[in-house]
Every structure is written in C-alpha cells, then in structure tokens.
mmCIF file of C-alpha atoms in Angstrom:
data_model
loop_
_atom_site.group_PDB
_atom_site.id
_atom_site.type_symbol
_atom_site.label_atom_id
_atom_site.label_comp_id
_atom_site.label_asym_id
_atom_site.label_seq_id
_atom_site.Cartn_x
_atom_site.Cartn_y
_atom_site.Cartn_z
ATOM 1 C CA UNK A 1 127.472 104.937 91.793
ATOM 2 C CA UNK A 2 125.084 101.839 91.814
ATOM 3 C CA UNK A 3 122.975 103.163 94.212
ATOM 4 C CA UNK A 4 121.174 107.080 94.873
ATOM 5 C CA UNK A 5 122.456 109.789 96.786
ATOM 6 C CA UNK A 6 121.963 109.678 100.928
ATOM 7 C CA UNK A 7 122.171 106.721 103.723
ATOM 8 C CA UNK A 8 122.474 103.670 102.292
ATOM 9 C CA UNK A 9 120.437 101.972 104.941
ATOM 10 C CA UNK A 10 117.190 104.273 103.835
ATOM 11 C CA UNK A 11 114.904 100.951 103.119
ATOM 12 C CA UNK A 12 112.304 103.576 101.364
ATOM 13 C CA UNK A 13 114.075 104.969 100.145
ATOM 14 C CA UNK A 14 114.347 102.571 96.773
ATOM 15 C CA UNK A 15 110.663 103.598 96.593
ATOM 16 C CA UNK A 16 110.382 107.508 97.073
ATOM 17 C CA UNK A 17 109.244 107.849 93.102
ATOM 18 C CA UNK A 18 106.240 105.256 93.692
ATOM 19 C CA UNK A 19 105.828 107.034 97.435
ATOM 20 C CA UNK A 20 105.580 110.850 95.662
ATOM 21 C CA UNK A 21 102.968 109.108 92.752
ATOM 22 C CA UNK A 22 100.853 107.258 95.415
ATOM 23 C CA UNK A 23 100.856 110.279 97.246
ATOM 24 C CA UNK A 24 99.724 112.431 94.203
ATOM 25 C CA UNK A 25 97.061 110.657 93.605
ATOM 26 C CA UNK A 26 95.668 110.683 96.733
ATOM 27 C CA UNK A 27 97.002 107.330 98.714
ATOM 28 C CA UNK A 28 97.282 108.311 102.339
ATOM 29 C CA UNK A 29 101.055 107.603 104.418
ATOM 30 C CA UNK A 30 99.302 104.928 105.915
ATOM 31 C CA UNK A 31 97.755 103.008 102.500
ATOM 32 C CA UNK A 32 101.454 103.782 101.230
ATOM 33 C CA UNK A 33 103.038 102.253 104.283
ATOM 34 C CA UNK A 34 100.683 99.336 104.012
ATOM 35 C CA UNK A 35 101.630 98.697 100.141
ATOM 36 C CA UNK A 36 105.308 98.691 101.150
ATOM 37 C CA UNK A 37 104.893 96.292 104.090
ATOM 38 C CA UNK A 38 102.907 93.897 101.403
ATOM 39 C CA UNK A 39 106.354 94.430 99.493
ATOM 40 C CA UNK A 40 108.778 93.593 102.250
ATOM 41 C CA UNK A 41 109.663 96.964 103.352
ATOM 42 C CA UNK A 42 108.571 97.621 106.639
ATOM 43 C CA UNK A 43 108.541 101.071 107.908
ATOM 44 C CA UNK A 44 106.750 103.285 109.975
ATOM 45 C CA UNK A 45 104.221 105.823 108.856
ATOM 46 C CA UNK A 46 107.029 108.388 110.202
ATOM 47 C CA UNK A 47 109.398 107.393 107.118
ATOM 48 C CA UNK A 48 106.845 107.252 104.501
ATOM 49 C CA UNK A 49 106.162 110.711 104.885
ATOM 50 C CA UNK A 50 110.046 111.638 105.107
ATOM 51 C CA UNK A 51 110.564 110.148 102.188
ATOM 52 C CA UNK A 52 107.503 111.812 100.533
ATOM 53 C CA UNK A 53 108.715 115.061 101.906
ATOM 54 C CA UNK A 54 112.343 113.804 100.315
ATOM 55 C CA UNK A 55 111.334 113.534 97.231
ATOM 56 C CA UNK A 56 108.863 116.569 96.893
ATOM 57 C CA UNK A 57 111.667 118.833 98.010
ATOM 58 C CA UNK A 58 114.031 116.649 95.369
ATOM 59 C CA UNK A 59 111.122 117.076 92.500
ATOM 60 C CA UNK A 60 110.889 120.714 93.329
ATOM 61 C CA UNK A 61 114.854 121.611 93.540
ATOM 62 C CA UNK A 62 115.042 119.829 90.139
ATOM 63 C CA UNK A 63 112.524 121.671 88.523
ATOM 64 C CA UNK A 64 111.267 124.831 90.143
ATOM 65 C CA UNK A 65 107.565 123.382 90.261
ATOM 66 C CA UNK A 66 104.915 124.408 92.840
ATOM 67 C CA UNK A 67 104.366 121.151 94.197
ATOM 68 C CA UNK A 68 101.057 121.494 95.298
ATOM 69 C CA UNK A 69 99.922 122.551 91.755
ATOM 70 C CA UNK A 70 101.094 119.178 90.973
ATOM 71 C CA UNK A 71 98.528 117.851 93.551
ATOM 72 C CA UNK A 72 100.817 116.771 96.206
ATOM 73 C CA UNK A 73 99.964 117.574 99.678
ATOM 74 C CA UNK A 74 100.840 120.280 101.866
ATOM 75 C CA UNK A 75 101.837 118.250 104.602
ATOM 76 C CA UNK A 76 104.976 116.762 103.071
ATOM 77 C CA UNK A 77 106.073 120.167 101.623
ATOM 78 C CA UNK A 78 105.276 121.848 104.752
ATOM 79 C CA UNK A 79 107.676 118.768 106.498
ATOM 80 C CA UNK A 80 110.055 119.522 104.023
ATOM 81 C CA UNK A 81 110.221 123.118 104.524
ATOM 82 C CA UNK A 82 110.481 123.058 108.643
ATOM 83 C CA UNK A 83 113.303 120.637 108.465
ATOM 84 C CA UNK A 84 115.325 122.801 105.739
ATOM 85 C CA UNK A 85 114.515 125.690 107.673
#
C-alpha cells in the first residue's frame, strides 16, 4: 500500500510523526495547528490533538514505552486512553 493504515481522507494525518515531535518538545495543538495551516493543511485544533493522541497510542503499541517518560503530554495519552476505553 502507497499510503498508511486508516481513512484516507485524514489530511493530518500525513503529518502525525512531525505532530508527536512538535508535541514532545513542547509546541502546543494550537502552534502545531498553526504550522500546518502555514503548510496547506487546515485543520482544527480538535484533529491535531487526535492525531497526536493517534500516534502516541501507535508509538506506544509499537514499543511498550511510557509515553510520558518520553515527554509527551498527558493530555493526548489520556485522549487516547478514553476513546480505547
């Protein structure tokens, strides 16, 4: 397949990798929705922070990691967690 896993019509979804960095090293969902809308992609702050919580729940499946020892925020994990129950 050419393209990742999920809905093809995700427009962040291209970006979750640079979303999860940004958002380790501090960037707020709104600075990281702002960088994406100076890239063409406009979303709301809503689906930056799915698509944080996406990829921190990928990052952690994958490897078993603690994601906030990796500095990433609670928020996203704790999104994560309430939508996968």
């Amino acid at each position: 397949p050419q393209q990742p896993p999920g809905r093809s019509s995700r427009k962040a979804r291209a970006y979750a990798a640079e979303i999860r960095r940004l958002q380790g090293l501090g960037y707020s969902l709104q600075a990281i929705r702002e960088a994406l809308a100076e890239a063409g992609v406009v979303v709301s702050k809503s689906t930056v922070q799915r698509e944080a919580a996406r990829a921190i729940a990928h990052l952690s499946s994958r490897t078993g990691a603690d994601v906030t020892a990796l500095g990433f925020s609670a928020q996203a994990s704790d999104a994560s967690r309430m939508r996968n129950g």
